[in-house]
Amino acid sequence: MVEAFKEPLPDSLAERVPMLLDAGEEPRVVLSGDLDHHGRFGPPSWLVATDRRILVFTPDGKGAVPSANGAPAPGRWAWLRWLEGRRPRPPRVLDDPAVPPPASSYHLTHVLLSRAVEVKARESVGGGAVQVVFASEEEGDPPQRVDLIRFSRAHLLRFGDATQLIEKARREASGQQGDPVGWPAGPRKRSKARCERCGRVLPPGSETCPACVQKGRVLWRLLGYLRPYWKLSVLSLVASIGLTALALTPPYLMRILIDDVLIGHKSVSMLYWITAALGGTHLVRLVLGAGRDWLTSWLGQRIYFDLRTQLYRHIQKLSMGFFDQKQVGGVLSRISSDTGTLHYFLVGSAPNLLIHSLTVVGIAVGLLLMNWRLALVVLAPTPLLVVGTFWFGKRVHVVYRRYWRVLSNIHSLLVSTISGARVVKSFGQEHREVSRFEGRSLEFQGISLDAARLSIIYYPSMSLITVISSVLIWLIGGKQVLEGTLSLGMLTAFTSYMWQFYAPIGVLCEINNVLQQAATASERVFEVLDTEPDIRDSENAVYLSRIEGRVVFRDVCFSYDESGALEPLLKHINLEVAPGEMIGLVGASGSGKTTLINLLLRFYDPTAGEITLDGVDLRDIQIACLREQMAVVLQEPFLFRGTVAENIAYGRPEATRDEIIEAARAANAHDFVMKFPDGYDTDVGERGGRLSGGERQRISIARALLNNPRILILDEATASVDTETEKQIQEALERLMAGRTVFAIAHRLSTLRNATRLVVLDGGRIAEVGTHEELMAKEDGIYARLVKIQMEMAKSIAPPEERPAEEEEVALV
Amino acid sequence: MTDGSDLVLERDIRGRLVLHRPGHPPVGVRPARLFPLSFPEGYIALLDHEEKEVAVVRDLAELDLASRQALLEELEHAYLMPQIQRIYAIEEEFGVLHWHVLTDRGERHFEMRGRDEVQPITPDRFLVRDIDGNRYEIADVRALDRWSQNLIHTHL
């Protein structure tokens, strides 16, 4: 039995349950729910199911709303919580951060499976329930349904799966036949929502837990990209150390100038020397600085380039499933934003952090060596600066978050009203839009002022801290000079060092954030790089040089997101297609036609069952072979930026000009391509935007023809064009289909009139299979009904004089 | 649409919600709110077992007391949206907000992925969605105690 559906029962129930069961009867499902019968949160309810019965234990808390146990009373204790601030959080348990303690006594509901006619999970807004359906007592009466146990959505999928298990047991026990429902038994792979290590919620579309990212290890891996350029990296490091040293030199020279040259020796030649030294220092510093900056930029760009190319190359290899899970937006953001963050880190923050740390440490050590008492005066405000920066950072973060949100609200308002100007004007809603905009602008103004106020407080208070130090230095240092324990030059140098020391402190306070961001971004990039494609050639995948085109679906079940569905999208599909057959797929939208095609193309693998091509499982055929032997013509054909010829030859770049023209002719594309000023060299524009829908369609047909596939898939190929164009496309398609196995999806049933067989899908199941005549013979069949509706529509559209012809057309269906 | 005043709803012995209308046989129905957020007390469609609309209750007030009771009970099962009455804590970690609240259905901890999951219905009324898709409502921010209000303003 699957352990995933068995939770440990609280002690009181663990003792009670065995007494309620027959000898040898074992609980198969033990799950807890978080709602009572009245939909209230509280101690968990329990559902225990065996092959014979379901037991539900609901806490009989006498209907009282559970008290807010242990929670600090707001208001009076607010200040206390504020003082406590952010305490470290205990590690989270996987499902509920705080599970209430078990109840002391329960109410028992007892259901014998033999009395029920169905057990199922019911989904409602914000929750769900396990429902039992009992047979109706009187003929024609609807069956009785009872909610056994209620739960919030956190438990929906677990209960959904468990319920299917119970339902299966019930059917086996009662010997009831019928369509199997739902998934094959057993828990399925879930896309991860929480970190496996710490139980924290993962960021959307990512499997990287920011808390568990081992910063050190990830950054070390990032540094690994420096290895090919290690000599330059060492050079850049040495240059940085040199630069820091040079930056610390001028105040020291100042000390020598004052103490030794101006006051001590009063020698002009020494003045020349010291001046030259200062000039030299600045010059070397400038040159070395430029060299180092160029070097770090070059290194950063290089790593960035390497990483980005590697990422792009890897993403191309990944299967369709990856693009669904992470969504296109997510993938794009990984390529651009995450690598961008890394770029900024490598080129900007990392070298800066290095320099600043060296400077701070260098100055601190230098000052302590020069005069420890004055040094302490300089260093004393550092903790205050650090605390102040953090305090300010936290508040500014809150304000800026609101600032950006309001700004983006304003932006989206602008975008929608300006691009929707026609609608705004035609409904005369200008006033309302103006006042909406005014409202948001006002909000924005308020937040901007908040931000300004924070800065106005922050910067002066920070400088107040440092100013106090400088005043103290004058006082203490000046006294020491007067007493003769400190030289004038030393005091001057101290003052300069002090200002050099304070500047980088603020930046260094950010070090944790910067490292955190870089580590998370790299981890996300590495996560993609470490993803193996789901769909890849198995070790002994074969290459079929000549495909007959016999396709068999055997008990195929499938859902895109295995975790998100109570039931599979495709349910137990069985279908055999002979070579050369044309199969028309019919059904309402959402009935699973396109999904079936996606499986055939092996964009995805079936979750259960198998699809074979000429007797070989698709998973055992090389993907390259499948791609060569199958071609797809879609409703919205996707053309790439490039010329007409390049697009036609996309699948076979080595095709000759003659072959391209021949394919275009067969696709009825030649005639219009010929008329373009640039002929076959015409740039089709972004996504083929410079061509009309019908033109794009015919080019995509030519593309399919040139590939000479054995299996052809038409997905609503003629849905989005006018009747005249449709005729031309239809002609082209007929040429394309000759002698191949064809799967065609169409809403307009007349386009399927040549189909050998029609397969009607309904709710992910095959509802009807047969020829047009066979299906029309079924009085209450789905297909017969669809044809009738379309005929009526065609009649109402056709003008009277054309009606006979239209009817003939429809009769051909 | 049928006028609400001549509709009678009752729960039959099997626990089904049954609609009685003059001139029609009784029919088992399930309610669906047409404006669940802006007007939950009215515009409740009654669907039969084929999910076809049989009638619309424009306002709960139009129904007699017993019918209203039966309908409300059914609605409670179909729409679970706890009302947040008090917020004990909102803590943020890596963009995930951890809430600890008291609702009209008891105390609750939940987690929310980012601030976008808080949807303002009016400036003072919010719909909060947690990571599992559960929904909570803050009916009026200004009616909450100061501590709760303060938490909302700092975090959202």
mmCIF file with all atom_site columns, N, CA, C and O in Angstrom, chain A residues 236-276:
data_model
loop_
_atom_site.group_PDB
_atom_site.id
_atom_site.type_symbol
_atom_site.label_atom_id
_atom_site.label_alt_id
_atom_site.label_comp_id
_atom_site.label_asym_id
_atom_site.label_entity_id
_atom_site.label_seq_id
_atom_site.pdbx_PDB_ins_code
_atom_site.Cartn_x
_atom_site.Cartn_y
_atom_site.Cartn_z
_atom_site.occupancy
_atom_site.B_iso_or_equiv
_atom_site.pdbx_formal_charge
_atom_site.auth_seq_id
_atom_site.auth_comp_id
_atom_site.auth_asym_id
_atom_site.auth_atom_id
_atom_site.pdbx_PDB_model_num
ATOM 1   N N  . SER A 1 236 ? 44.165 40.967 -12.010 1.00 0.00 ? 236 SER A N  1
ATOM 2   C CA . SER A 1 236 ? 43.181 41.955 -11.589 1.00 0.00 ? 236 SER A CA 1
ATOM 3   C C  . SER A 1 236 ? 43.159 42.092 -10.069 1.00 0.00 ? 236 SER A C  1
ATOM 4   O O  . SER A 1 236 ? 43.028 43.196 -9.527  1.00 0.00 ? 236 SER A O  1
ATOM 5   N N  . LEU A 1 237 ? 43.338 40.972 -9.388  1.00 0.00 ? 237 LEU A N  1
ATOM 6   C CA . LEU A 1 237 ? 43.360 41.002 -7.923  1.00 0.00 ? 237 LEU A CA 1
ATOM 7   C C  . LEU A 1 237 ? 44.553 41.804 -7.424  1.00 0.00 ? 237 LEU A C  1
ATOM 8   O O  . LEU A 1 237 ? 44.430 42.675 -6.552  1.00 0.00 ? 237 LEU A O  1
ATOM 9   N N  . VAL A 1 238 ? 45.729 41.507 -8.023  1.00 0.00 ? 238 VAL A N  1
ATOM 10  C CA . VAL A 1 238 ? 46.950 42.220 -7.623  1.00 0.00 ? 238 VAL A CA 1
ATOM 11  C C  . VAL A 1 238 ? 46.778 43.719 -7.875  1.00 0.00 ? 238 VAL A C  1
ATOM 12  O O  . VAL A 1 238 ? 47.104 44.563 -7.026  1.00 0.00 ? 238 VAL A O  1
ATOM 13  N N  . ALA A 1 239 ? 46.195 44.052 -9.020  1.00 0.00 ? 239 ALA A N  1
ATOM 14  C CA . ALA A 1 239 ? 45.983 45.462 -9.354  1.00 0.00 ? 239 ALA A CA 1
ATOM 15  C C  . ALA A 1 239 ? 45.082 46.120 -8.320  1.00 0.00 ? 239 ALA A C  1
ATOM 16  O O  . ALA A 1 239 ? 45.302 47.275 -7.921  1.00 0.00 ? 239 ALA A O  1
ATOM 17  N N  . SER A 1 240 ? 44.060 45.383 -7.845  1.00 0.00 ? 240 SER A N  1
ATOM 18  C CA . SER A 1 240 ? 43.154 45.948 -6.854  1.00 0.00 ? 240 SER A CA 1
ATOM 19  C C  . SER A 1 240 ? 43.884 46.263 -5.561  1.00 0.00 ? 240 SER A C  1
ATOM 20  O O  . SER A 1 240 ? 43.695 47.325 -4.963  1.00 0.00 ? 240 SER A O  1
ATOM 21  N N  . ILE A 1 241 ? 44.734 45.333 -5.131  1.00 0.00 ? 241 ILE A N  1
ATOM 22  C CA . ILE A 1 241 ? 45.484 45.567 -3.897  1.00 0.00 ? 241 ILE A CA 1
ATOM 23  C C  . ILE A 1 241 ? 46.409 46.784 -4.070  1.00 0.00 ? 241 ILE A C  1
ATOM 24  O O  . ILE A 1 241 ? 46.453 47.680 -3.228  1.00 0.00 ? 241 ILE A O  1
ATOM 25  N N  . GLY A 1 242 ? 47.049 46.822 -5.232  1.00 0.00 ? 242 GLY A N  1
ATOM 26  C CA . GLY A 1 242 ? 47.936 47.955 -5.523  1.00 0.00 ? 242 GLY A CA 1
ATOM 27  C C  . GLY A 1 242 ? 47.175 49.267 -5.490  1.00 0.00 ? 242 GLY A C  1
ATOM 28  O O  . GLY A 1 242 ? 47.628 50.261 -4.897  1.00 0.00 ? 242 GLY A O  1
ATOM 29  N N  . LEU A 1 243 ? 46.000 49.267 -6.080  1.00 0.00 ? 243 LEU A N  1
ATOM 30  C CA . LEU A 1 243 ? 45.190 50.480 -6.147  1.00 0.00 ? 243 LEU A CA 1
ATOM 31  C C  . LEU A 1 243 ? 44.808 50.961 -4.755  1.00 0.00 ? 243 LEU A C  1
ATOM 32  O O  . LEU A 1 243 ? 44.860 52.161 -4.467  1.00 0.00 ? 243 LEU A O  1
ATOM 33  N N  . THR A 1 244 ? 44.432 50.006 -3.892  1.00 0.00 ? 244 THR A N  1
ATOM 34  C CA . THR A 1 244 ? 44.069 50.389 -2.534  1.00 0.00 ? 244 THR A CA 1
ATOM 35  C C  . THR A 1 244 ? 45.258 51.054 -1.855  1.00 0.00 ? 244 THR A C  1
ATOM 36  O O  . THR A 1 244 ? 45.118 52.106 -1.216  1.00 0.00 ? 244 THR A O  1
ATOM 37  N N  . ALA A 1 245 ? 46.396 50.428 -2.005  1.00 0.00 ? 245 ALA A N  1
ATOM 38  C CA . ALA A 1 245 ? 47.604 50.989 -1.390  1.00 0.00 ? 245 ALA A CA 1
ATOM 39  C C  . ALA A 1 245 ? 47.849 52.403 -1.912  1.00 0.00 ? 245 ALA A C  1
ATOM 40  O O  . ALA A 1 245 ? 48.145 53.322 -1.139  1.00 0.00 ? 245 ALA A O  1
ATOM 41  N N  . LEU A 1 246 ? 47.707 52.588 -3.216  1.00 0.00 ? 246 LEU A N  1
ATOM 42  C CA . LEU A 1 246 ? 47.945 53.904 -3.810  1.00 0.00 ? 246 LEU A CA 1
ATOM 43  C C  . LEU A 1 246 ? 46.951 54.937 -3.288  1.00 0.00 ? 246 LEU A C  1
ATOM 44  O O  . LEU A 1 246 ? 47.289 56.098 -3.070  1.00 0.00 ? 246 LEU A O  1
ATOM 45  N N  . ALA A 1 247 ? 45.693 54.488 -3.079  1.00 0.00 ? 247 ALA A N  1
ATOM 46  C CA . ALA A 1 247 ? 44.671 55.418 -2.599  1.00 0.00 ? 247 ALA A CA 1
ATOM 47  C C  . ALA A 1 247 ? 45.009 55.890 -1.195  1.00 0.00 ? 247 ALA A C  1
ATOM 48  O O  . ALA A 1 247 ? 44.645 56.999 -0.788  1.00 0.00 ? 247 ALA A O  1
ATOM 49  N N  . LEU A 1 248 ? 45.720 55.058 -0.440  1.00 0.00 ? 248 LEU A N  1
ATOM 50  C CA . LEU A 1 248 ? 46.048 55.416 0.944   1.00 0.00 ? 248 LEU A CA 1
ATOM 51  C C  . LEU A 1 248 ? 47.323 56.263 1.029   1.00 0.00 ? 248 LEU A C  1
ATOM 52  O O  . LEU A 1 248 ? 47.671 56.765 2.093   1.00 0.00 ? 248 LEU A O  1
ATOM 53  N N  . THR A 1 249 ? 48.003 56.390 -0.096  1.00 0.00 ? 249 THR A N  1
ATOM 54  C CA . THR A 1 249 ? 49.294 57.085 -0.065  1.00 0.00 ? 249 THR A CA 1
ATOM 55  C C  . THR A 1 249 ? 49.201 58.611 0.128   1.00 0.00 ? 249 THR A C  1
ATOM 56  O O  . THR A 1 249 ? 49.910 59.152 0.966   1.00 0.00 ? 249 THR A O  1
ATOM 57  N N  . PRO A 1 250 ? 48.347 59.352 -0.606  1.00 0.00 ? 250 PRO A N  1
ATOM 58  C CA . PRO A 1 250 ? 48.395 60.824 -0.531  1.00 0.00 ? 250 PRO A CA 1
ATOM 59  C C  . PRO A 1 250 ? 48.340 61.398 0.879   1.00 0.00 ? 250 PRO A C  1
ATOM 60  O O  . PRO A 1 250 ? 49.150 62.263 1.187   1.00 0.00 ? 250 PRO A O  1
ATOM 61  N N  . PRO A 1 251 ? 47.416 60.936 1.787   1.00 0.00 ? 251 PRO A N  1
ATOM 62  C CA . PRO A 1 251 ? 47.442 61.525 3.133   1.00 0.00 ? 251 PRO A CA 1
ATOM 63  C C  . PRO A 1 251 ? 48.782 61.295 3.834   1.00 0.00 ? 251 PRO A C  1
ATOM 64  O O  . PRO A 1 251 ? 49.243 62.144 4.581   1.00 0.00 ? 251 PRO A O  1
ATOM 65  N N  . TYR A 1 252 ? 49.379 60.144 3.538   1.00 0.00 ? 252 TYR A N  1
ATOM 66  C CA . TYR A 1 252 ? 50.674 59.869 4.157   1.00 0.00 ? 252 TYR A CA 1
ATOM 67  C C  . TYR A 1 252 ? 51.725 60.853 3.654   1.00 0.00 ? 252 TYR A C  1
ATOM 68  O O  . TYR A 1 252 ? 52.539 61.383 4.422   1.00 0.00 ? 252 TYR A O  1
ATOM 69  N N  . LEU A 1 253 ? 51.660 61.111 2.334   1.00 0.00 ? 253 LEU A N  1
ATOM 70  C CA . LEU A 1 253 ? 52.597 62.090 1.753   1.00 0.00 ? 253 LEU A CA 1
ATOM 71  C C  . LEU A 1 253 ? 52.364 63.468 2.370   1.00 0.00 ? 253 LEU A C  1
ATOM 72  O O  . LEU A 1 253 ? 53.300 64.213 2.639   1.00 0.00 ? 253 LEU A O  1
ATOM 73  N N  . MET A 1 254 ? 51.095 63.763 2.641   1.00 0.00 ? 254 MET A N  1
ATOM 74  C CA . MET A 1 254 ? 50.735 65.030 3.264   1.00 0.00 ? 254 MET A CA 1
ATOM 75  C C  . MET A 1 254 ? 51.424 65.159 4.620   1.00 0.00 ? 254 MET A C  1
ATOM 76  O O  . MET A 1 254 ? 51.947 66.213 4.977   1.00 0.00 ? 254 MET A O  1
ATOM 77  N N  . ARG A 1 255 ? 51.400 64.036 5.360   1.00 0.00 ? 255 ARG A N  1
ATOM 78  C CA . ARG A 1 255 ? 52.045 64.051 6.674   1.00 0.00 ? 255 ARG A CA 1
ATOM 79  C C  . ARG A 1 255 ? 53.529 64.381 6.529   1.00 0.00 ? 255 ARG A C  1
ATOM 80  O O  . ARG A 1 255 ? 54.065 65.228 7.228   1.00 0.00 ? 255 ARG A O  1
ATOM 81  N N  . ILE A 1 256 ? 54.189 63.703 5.566   1.00 0.00 ? 256 ILE A N  1
ATOM 82  C CA . ILE A 1 256 ? 55.624 63.951 5.359   1.00 0.00 ? 256 ILE A CA 1
ATOM 83  C C  . ILE A 1 256 ? 55.842 65.402 4.965   1.00 0.00 ? 256 ILE A C  1
ATOM 84  O O  . ILE A 1 256 ? 56.745 66.075 5.452   1.00 0.00 ? 256 ILE A O  1
ATOM 85  N N  . LEU A 1 257 ? 54.935 65.892 4.070   1.00 0.00 ? 257 LEU A N  1
ATOM 86  C CA . LEU A 1 257 ? 55.072 67.268 3.597   1.00 0.00 ? 257 LEU A CA 1
ATOM 87  C C  . LEU A 1 257 ? 55.058 68.233 4.783   1.00 0.00 ? 257 LEU A C  1
ATOM 88  O O  . LEU A 1 257 ? 55.945 69.090 4.919   1.00 0.00 ? 257 LEU A O  1
ATOM 89  N N  . ILE A 1 258 ? 54.074 68.075 5.657   1.00 0.00 ? 258 ILE A N  1
ATOM 90  C CA . ILE A 1 258 ? 53.938 69.033 6.760   1.00 0.00 ? 258 ILE A CA 1
ATOM 91  C C  . ILE A 1 258 ? 55.034 68.854 7.805   1.00 0.00 ? 258 ILE A C  1
ATOM 92  O O  . ILE A 1 258 ? 55.760 69.789 8.128   1.00 0.00 ? 258 ILE A O  1
ATOM 93  N N  . ASP A 1 259 ? 55.167 67.594 8.268   1.00 0.00 ? 259 ASP A N  1
ATOM 94  C CA . ASP A 1 259 ? 56.096 67.367 9.377   1.00 0.00 ? 259 ASP A CA 1
ATOM 95  C C  . ASP A 1 259 ? 57.560 67.518 8.975   1.00 0.00 ? 259 ASP A C  1
ATOM 96  O O  . ASP A 1 259 ? 58.327 68.201 9.644   1.00 0.00 ? 259 ASP A O  1
ATOM 97  N N  . ASP A 1 260 ? 57.922 66.840 7.856   1.00 0.00 ? 260 ASP A N  1
ATOM 98  C CA . ASP A 1 260 ? 59.343 66.779 7.521   1.00 0.00 ? 260 ASP A CA 1
ATOM 99  C C  . ASP A 1 260 ? 59.785 67.941 6.649   1.00 0.00 ? 260 ASP A C  1
ATOM 100 O O  . ASP A 1 260 ? 60.854 68.502 6.844   1.00 0.00 ? 260 ASP A O  1
ATOM 101 N N  . VAL A 1 261 ? 58.948 68.286 5.658   1.00 0.00 ? 261 VAL A N  1
ATOM 102 C CA . VAL A 1 261 ? 59.413 69.289 4.686   1.00 0.00 ? 261 VAL A CA 1
ATOM 103 C C  . VAL A 1 261 ? 59.133 70.707 5.185   1.00 0.00 ? 261 VAL A C  1
ATOM 104 O O  . VAL A 1 261 ? 60.041 71.531 5.298   1.00 0.00 ? 261 VAL A O  1
ATOM 105 N N  . LEU A 1 262 ? 57.869 70.990 5.509   1.00 0.00 ? 262 LEU A N  1
ATOM 106 C CA . LEU A 1 262 ? 57.505 72.372 5.824   1.00 0.00 ? 262 LEU A CA 1
ATOM 107 C C  . LEU A 1 262 ? 57.956 72.778 7.216   1.00 0.00 ? 262 LEU A C  1
ATOM 108 O O  . LEU A 1 262 ? 58.450 73.882 7.421   1.00 0.00 ? 262 LEU A O  1
ATOM 109 N N  . ILE A 1 263 ? 57.811 71.885 8.185   1.00 0.00 ? 263 ILE A N  1
ATOM 110 C CA . ILE A 1 263 ? 58.161 72.259 9.557   1.00 0.00 ? 263 ILE A CA 1
ATOM 111 C C  . ILE A 1 263 ? 59.586 71.838 9.885   1.00 0.00 ? 263 ILE A C  1
ATOM 112 O O  . ILE A 1 263 ? 60.376 72.625 10.393  1.00 0.00 ? 263 ILE A O  1
ATOM 113 N N  . GLY A 1 264 ? 59.949 70.568 9.536   1.00 0.00 ? 264 GLY A N  1
ATOM 114 C CA . GLY A 1 264 ? 61.254 70.024 9.918   1.00 0.00 ? 264 GLY A CA 1
ATOM 115 C C  . GLY A 1 264 ? 62.427 70.660 9.164   1.00 0.00 ? 264 GLY A C  1
ATOM 116 O O  . GLY A 1 264 ? 62.989 71.671 9.590   1.00 0.00 ? 264 GLY A O  1
ATOM 117 N N  . HIS A 1 265 ? 62.703 70.131 7.966   1.00 0.00 ? 265 HIS A N  1
ATOM 118 C CA . HIS A 1 265 ? 63.924 70.515 7.237   1.00 0.00 ? 265 HIS A CA 1
ATOM 119 C C  . HIS A 1 265 ? 63.777 71.804 6.481   1.00 0.00 ? 265 HIS A C  1
ATOM 120 O O  . HIS A 1 265 ? 64.760 72.458 6.159   1.00 0.00 ? 265 HIS A O  1
ATOM 121 N N  . LYS A 1 266 ? 62.606 72.184 6.141   1.00 0.00 ? 266 LYS A N  1
ATOM 122 C CA . LYS A 1 266 ? 62.358 73.383 5.318   1.00 0.00 ? 266 LYS A CA 1
ATOM 123 C C  . LYS A 1 266 ? 63.231 73.357 4.080   1.00 0.00 ? 266 LYS A C  1
ATOM 124 O O  . LYS A 1 266 ? 63.851 74.338 3.717   1.00 0.00 ? 266 LYS A O  1
ATOM 125 N N  . SER A 1 267 ? 63.276 72.196 3.405   1.00 0.00 ? 267 SER A N  1
ATOM 126 C CA . SER A 1 267 ? 64.158 72.067 2.238   1.00 0.00 ? 267 SER A CA 1
ATOM 127 C C  . SER A 1 267 ? 63.323 72.089 0.962   1.00 0.00 ? 267 SER A C  1
ATOM 128 O O  . SER A 1 267 ? 62.318 71.371 0.828   1.00 0.00 ? 267 SER A O  1
ATOM 129 N N  . VAL A 1 268 ? 63.743 72.935 0.003   1.00 0.00 ? 268 VAL A N  1
ATOM 130 C CA . VAL A 1 268 ? 63.008 73.066 -1.250  1.00 0.00 ? 268 VAL A CA 1
ATOM 131 C C  . VAL A 1 268 ? 63.162 71.809 -2.100  1.00 0.00 ? 268 VAL A C  1
ATOM 132 O O  . VAL A 1 268 ? 62.217 71.343 -2.739  1.00 0.00 ? 268 VAL A O  1
ATOM 133 N N  . SER A 1 269 ? 64.351 71.206 -2.097  1.00 0.00 ? 269 SER A N  1
ATOM 134 C CA . SER A 1 269 ? 64.550 70.010 -2.934  1.00 0.00 ? 269 SER A CA 1
ATOM 135 C C  . SER A 1 269 ? 63.642 68.886 -2.452  1.00 0.00 ? 269 SER A C  1
ATOM 136 O O  . SER A 1 269 ? 63.061 68.144 -3.243  1.00 0.00 ? 269 SER A O  1
ATOM 137 N N  . MET A 1 270 ? 63.473 68.778 -1.128  1.00 0.00 ? 270 MET A N  1
ATOM 138 C CA . MET A 1 270 ? 62.557 67.749 -0.621  1.00 0.00 ? 270 MET A CA 1
ATOM 139 C C  . MET A 1 270 ? 61.126 68.040 -1.042  1.00 0.00 ? 270 MET A C  1
ATOM 140 O O  . MET A 1 270 ? 60.336 67.127 -1.303  1.00 0.00 ? 270 MET A O  1
ATOM 141 N N  . LEU A 1 271 ? 60.807 69.338 -1.091  1.00 0.00 ? 271 LEU A N  1
ATOM 142 C CA . LEU A 1 271 ? 59.465 69.724 -1.539  1.00 0.00 ? 271 LEU A CA 1
ATOM 143 C C  . LEU A 1 271 ? 59.229 69.237 -2.964  1.00 0.00 ? 271 LEU A C  1
ATOM 144 O O  . LEU A 1 271 ? 58.188 68.671 -3.296  1.00 0.00 ? 271 LEU A O  1
ATOM 145 N N  . TYR A 1 272 ? 60.274 69.432 -3.815  1.00 0.00 ? 272 TYR A N  1
ATOM 146 C CA . TYR A 1 272 ? 60.153 68.930 -5.202  1.00 0.00 ? 272 TYR A CA 1
ATOM 147 C C  . TYR A 1 272 ? 59.897 67.437 -5.204  1.00 0.00 ? 272 TYR A C  1
ATOM 148 O O  . TYR A 1 272 ? 59.053 66.908 -5.918  1.00 0.00 ? 272 TYR A O  1
ATOM 149 N N  . TRP A 1 273 ? 60.694 66.732 -4.398  1.00 0.00 ? 273 TRP A N  1
ATOM 150 C CA . TRP A 1 273 ? 60.568 65.273 -4.373  1.00 0.00 ? 273 TRP A CA 1
ATOM 151 C C  . TRP A 1 273 ? 59.161 64.835 -3.953  1.00 0.00 ? 273 TRP A C  1
ATOM 152 O O  . TRP A 1 273 ? 58.544 63.988 -4.585  1.00 0.00 ? 273 TRP A O  1
ATOM 153 N N  . ILE A 1 274 ? 58.726 65.468 -2.869  1.00 0.00 ? 274 ILE A N  1
ATOM 154 C CA . ILE A 1 274 ? 57.427 65.023 -2.334  1.00 0.00 ? 274 ILE A CA 1
ATOM 155 C C  . ILE A 1 274 ? 56.293 65.367 -3.299  1.00 0.00 ? 274 ILE A C  1
ATOM 156 O O  . ILE A 1 274 ? 55.350 64.601 -3.494  1.00 0.00 ? 274 ILE A O  1
ATOM 157 N N  . THR A 1 275 ? 56.420 66.529 -3.965  1.00 0.00 ? 275 THR A N  1
ATOM 158 C CA . THR A 1 275 ? 55.408 66.914 -4.951  1.00 0.00 ? 275 THR A CA 1
ATOM 159 C C  . THR A 1 275 ? 55.401 65.914 -6.103  1.00 0.00 ? 275 THR A C  1
ATOM 160 O O  . THR A 1 275 ? 54.336 65.467 -6.572  1.00 0.00 ? 275 THR A O  1
ATOM 161 N N  . ALA A 1 276 ? 56.630 65.559 -6.529  1.00 0.00 ? 276 ALA A N  1
ATOM 162 C CA . ALA A 1 276 ? 56.739 64.594 -7.629  1.00 0.00 ? 276 ALA A CA 1
ATOM 163 C C  . ALA A 1 276 ? 56.116 63.263 -7.210  1.00 0.00 ? 276 ALA A C  1
ATOM 164 O O  . ALA A 1 276 ? 55.409 62.602 -7.997  1.00 0.00 ? 276 ALA A O  1
#
